[in-house]
């Protein structure tokens, strides 16, 4: 029995050593400013966290500080959308944009990730001596139709808006369908022009805040995650370009970012 445990421990040490050897060294090429990494906890609101993170970074790049509350979106969902509750909180970035235009948004510091039910949902937002409703505040940080929703489905017509056929798109939102090379050109150029991009796959959503390469020169996107400031990069994820595009379902960026990339 002792020999068996010795062998098991040796295997564990060997795998740990191999894992350490496989860790990459990254060099950031672009890293946009961002608010602190949030933590969605047990919720399935990654789509809200990712889209709000994109809005926040877009404002920070402009020189405006804004930090928004995903918990508020969860509460608006619970109070107003039985259909969204029935979907188990799963949705897409466009759902977040739709919800803040309808129900508004509030700052993170008045309704943070660890807010309990005892902390009431604010009815007002106080900013620089002025009072706003959450709806008025939302329109000050994200204008209607400010963002474009993009996708790539080769089986559907390009350069037309299509309903993305995934369960999370229960709202039947229509996204602009572009060829993959065109879409990648827009995303990379948007990042180089200092615009973040919201990325969604079938299982998760994050905000793309930069680009990097590893010690072999292989390219990566830098993602802001919503699982707290954990891991070797304090909540950031370095995702290979290949995996990002392989898993991509939807992308969201401002019209300004899209125009910048189109006119490069």
XYZ file of C-alpha atoms in Angstrom:
264
model
C 0.000 0.000 0.000
C 2.857 2.362 0.844
C 4.460 1.716 -2.568
C 1.118 2.388 -4.260
C 0.744 5.781 -2.538
C 4.352 6.665 -3.331
C 3.679 5.973 -7.007
C 0.477 8.062 -6.906
C 2.270 11.025 -5.302
C 5.052 10.801 -7.895
C 2.493 10.935 -10.726
C 0.819 13.997 -9.168
C 4.167 15.774 -8.869
C 5.020 14.855 -12.471
C 1.741 16.266 -13.800
C 2.183 19.422 -11.714
C 5.652 19.901 -13.137
C 4.346 19.409 -16.682
C 1.580 21.936 -16.067
C 4.105 24.488 -14.896
C 6.202 23.927 -18.007
C 3.144 24.476 -20.232
C 2.341 27.916 -18.803
C 2.977 30.640 -21.349
C 4.666 33.989 -20.943
C 2.529 36.693 -22.505
C 3.495 40.076 -23.869
C 0.629 42.561 -24.007
C 0.355 44.468 -27.264
C -2.865 46.298 -26.365
C -4.496 46.468 -22.928
C -7.410 48.852 -22.518
C -8.376 50.406 -19.167
C -11.055 48.581 -17.224
C -12.991 48.645 -13.979
C -12.109 46.042 -11.309
C -12.992 42.461 -12.228
C -16.428 41.552 -10.872
C -17.747 38.207 -9.687
C -21.014 36.796 -11.017
C -21.010 34.133 -8.303
C -23.580 31.396 -8.899
C -25.632 33.491 -11.291
C -25.716 32.866 -15.046
C -25.528 36.576 -15.822
C -22.166 36.433 -17.647
C -23.852 38.120 -20.648
C -24.780 41.099 -18.441
C -21.323 41.272 -16.830
C -19.551 41.089 -20.205
C -21.719 43.682 -21.931
C -21.569 46.105 -18.990
C -17.771 45.640 -18.850
C -17.650 46.621 -22.521
C -19.671 49.775 -21.855
C -17.450 50.616 -18.874
C -14.192 50.276 -20.805
C -15.611 52.258 -23.701
C -16.250 55.124 -21.263
C -12.862 54.806 -19.582
C -11.137 55.116 -22.953
C -13.072 58.353 -23.491
C -11.866 59.672 -20.123
C -15.165 59.081 -18.313
C -15.318 56.842 -15.248
C -18.393 54.605 -14.996
C -18.912 51.355 -13.066
C -22.255 49.589 -13.520
C -24.267 47.052 -11.519
C -25.038 43.642 -13.057
C -26.976 42.804 -9.875
C -29.494 45.495 -10.836
C -30.061 43.686 -14.138
C -30.647 40.434 -12.254
C -33.229 42.118 -10.079
C -35.000 43.691 -13.027
C -35.069 40.266 -14.639
C -36.599 38.677 -11.558
C -39.175 41.428 -11.192
C -40.187 41.980 -14.802
C -39.304 39.059 -17.052
C -40.890 35.694 -16.305
C -39.607 34.432 -19.646
C -36.004 35.280 -18.769
C -36.410 33.643 -15.363
C -37.721 30.533 -17.096
C -34.578 30.448 -19.245
C -32.426 30.125 -16.138
C -30.888 33.603 -16.517
C -29.320 32.674 -19.865
C -29.386 35.367 -22.546
C -27.150 37.359 -24.909
C -25.394 40.722 -24.890
C -28.223 42.263 -26.879
C -30.574 41.305 -24.031
C -28.531 43.511 -21.700
C -28.729 46.409 -24.143
C -32.474 45.897 -24.467
C -32.968 45.718 -20.704
C -31.070 48.885 -19.795
C -33.016 50.821 -22.409
C -36.225 49.567 -20.791
C -35.384 49.385 -17.081
C -32.251 51.524 -16.750
C -29.067 50.825 -14.794
C -27.448 51.990 -11.549
C -23.831 52.379 -10.403
C -22.014 49.350 -9.022
C -21.222 50.952 -5.669
C -24.907 51.241 -4.733
C -25.689 47.637 -5.723
C -22.460 45.562 -5.738
C -21.952 41.856 -6.416
C -22.355 40.964 -2.731
C -25.611 42.890 -2.291
C -28.110 40.924 -0.203
C -31.878 41.060 -0.465
C -31.873 43.474 2.487
C -30.190 46.121 0.305
C -33.074 47.756 -1.584
C -33.015 48.354 -5.301
C -32.326 52.098 -5.724
C -35.032 54.195 -7.350
C -32.688 57.114 -7.990
C -29.122 57.677 -9.132
C -27.329 60.651 -7.588
C -24.410 61.938 -9.637
C -22.507 65.239 -9.429
C -25.279 66.860 -7.431
C -28.030 65.794 -9.839
C -30.725 63.151 -9.453
C -31.612 60.706 -12.232
C -33.903 57.756 -12.624
C -32.100 54.520 -13.513
C -33.571 54.876 -17.009
C -32.199 58.414 -17.406
C -28.810 57.282 -16.096
C -28.737 54.352 -18.536
C -29.336 56.661 -21.479
C -26.463 58.857 -20.339
C -24.008 55.923 -20.426
C -25.383 53.990 -23.413
C -27.454 55.667 -26.082
C -30.130 53.662 -27.902
C -28.658 51.846 -30.897
C -25.106 52.825 -29.874
C -23.909 49.230 -30.250
C -23.884 46.860 -33.206
C -24.550 43.123 -32.858
C -22.453 40.965 -35.191
C -22.141 37.278 -36.009
C -20.860 34.835 -38.631
C -23.114 32.020 -39.830
C -21.893 30.798 -43.263
C -25.184 29.028 -43.955
C -27.078 32.354 -43.840
C -26.810 35.342 -46.238
C -23.932 37.692 -45.491
C -24.362 41.446 -44.947
C -27.917 40.898 -43.716
C -29.356 40.699 -40.217
C -30.269 37.194 -39.103
C -31.750 35.559 -36.026
C -28.885 33.590 -34.464
C -30.244 30.056 -33.917
C -29.082 29.428 -30.342
C -31.225 28.905 -27.201
C -29.778 32.011 -25.484
C -31.311 34.158 -28.238
C -34.840 33.560 -26.947
C -35.646 37.201 -27.738
C -35.062 36.446 -31.424
C -32.649 39.366 -31.761
C -31.258 39.925 -35.240
C -27.491 40.271 -35.716
C -25.548 41.461 -38.752
C -24.054 38.399 -40.449
C -20.540 38.974 -41.835
C -17.863 36.732 -43.380
C -15.344 35.565 -40.798
C -12.373 37.406 -42.336
C -14.391 40.636 -42.431
C -15.553 40.191 -38.859
C -12.040 39.469 -37.613
C -10.715 42.545 -39.413
C -13.340 44.710 -37.699
C -12.592 43.291 -34.244
C -8.802 43.567 -34.508
C -8.988 47.078 -35.914
C -11.485 48.143 -33.234
C -9.085 46.989 -30.514
C -6.186 48.820 -32.166
C -8.357 51.948 -32.188
C -8.886 51.408 -28.413
C -12.431 50.068 -28.469
C -13.456 46.992 -26.428
C -15.564 44.186 -27.881
C -18.084 41.950 -26.103
C -17.582 38.265 -27.031
C -20.089 35.450 -26.622
C -19.826 31.696 -27.069
C -22.437 29.026 -26.437
C -21.356 28.740 -22.819
C -19.902 32.030 -21.652
C -19.441 35.730 -22.401
C -16.492 38.031 -21.697
C -15.224 41.460 -22.702
C -12.195 41.610 -25.023
C -9.900 44.313 -23.624
C -6.657 43.692 -25.482
C -4.318 41.634 -27.627
C -1.097 39.788 -26.755
C 1.336 37.147 -27.960
C 3.189 34.351 -26.213
C 6.882 33.467 -26.197
C 6.517 31.789 -29.599
C 4.767 34.773 -31.152
C 1.338 33.110 -31.178
C -1.525 35.656 -30.931
C -4.070 35.889 -28.118
C -7.002 38.047 -27.122
C -7.102 39.380 -23.569
C -10.517 38.809 -22.000
C -11.961 40.370 -18.871
C -13.794 37.565 -17.074
C -16.487 37.784 -14.377
C -15.345 35.149 -11.888
C -13.485 37.519 -9.591
C -9.796 38.563 -9.651
C -8.555 34.962 -9.650
C -5.849 33.002 -11.411
C -2.400 34.033 -12.613
C -3.759 37.105 -14.422
C -6.102 38.414 -11.704
C -9.329 37.656 -13.524
C -8.093 38.190 -17.066
C -8.058 35.313 -19.575
C -5.543 35.004 -22.395
C -7.470 33.140 -25.103
C -5.831 31.964 -28.298
C -7.071 33.651 -31.449
C -7.990 30.242 -32.856
C -10.178 29.321 -29.882
C -11.837 32.737 -29.720
C -13.014 32.539 -33.328
C -13.842 28.828 -33.147
C -16.183 29.379 -30.178
C -17.582 32.776 -31.208
C -21.353 33.117 -31.551
C -21.875 36.875 -31.218
C -19.865 40.079 -30.886
C -20.895 43.580 -29.809
C -19.072 46.852 -30.382
C -20.001 50.493 -30.806
C -20.888 51.904 -34.173
C -17.912 54.241 -33.741
C -15.613 51.234 -33.351
C -17.115 49.601 -36.420
C -16.735 52.762 -38.510
C -13.114 53.195 -37.368
C -12.276 49.675 -38.441
C -14.158 50.027 -41.713
C -12.237 53.179 -42.666
C -8.750 51.925 -41.801
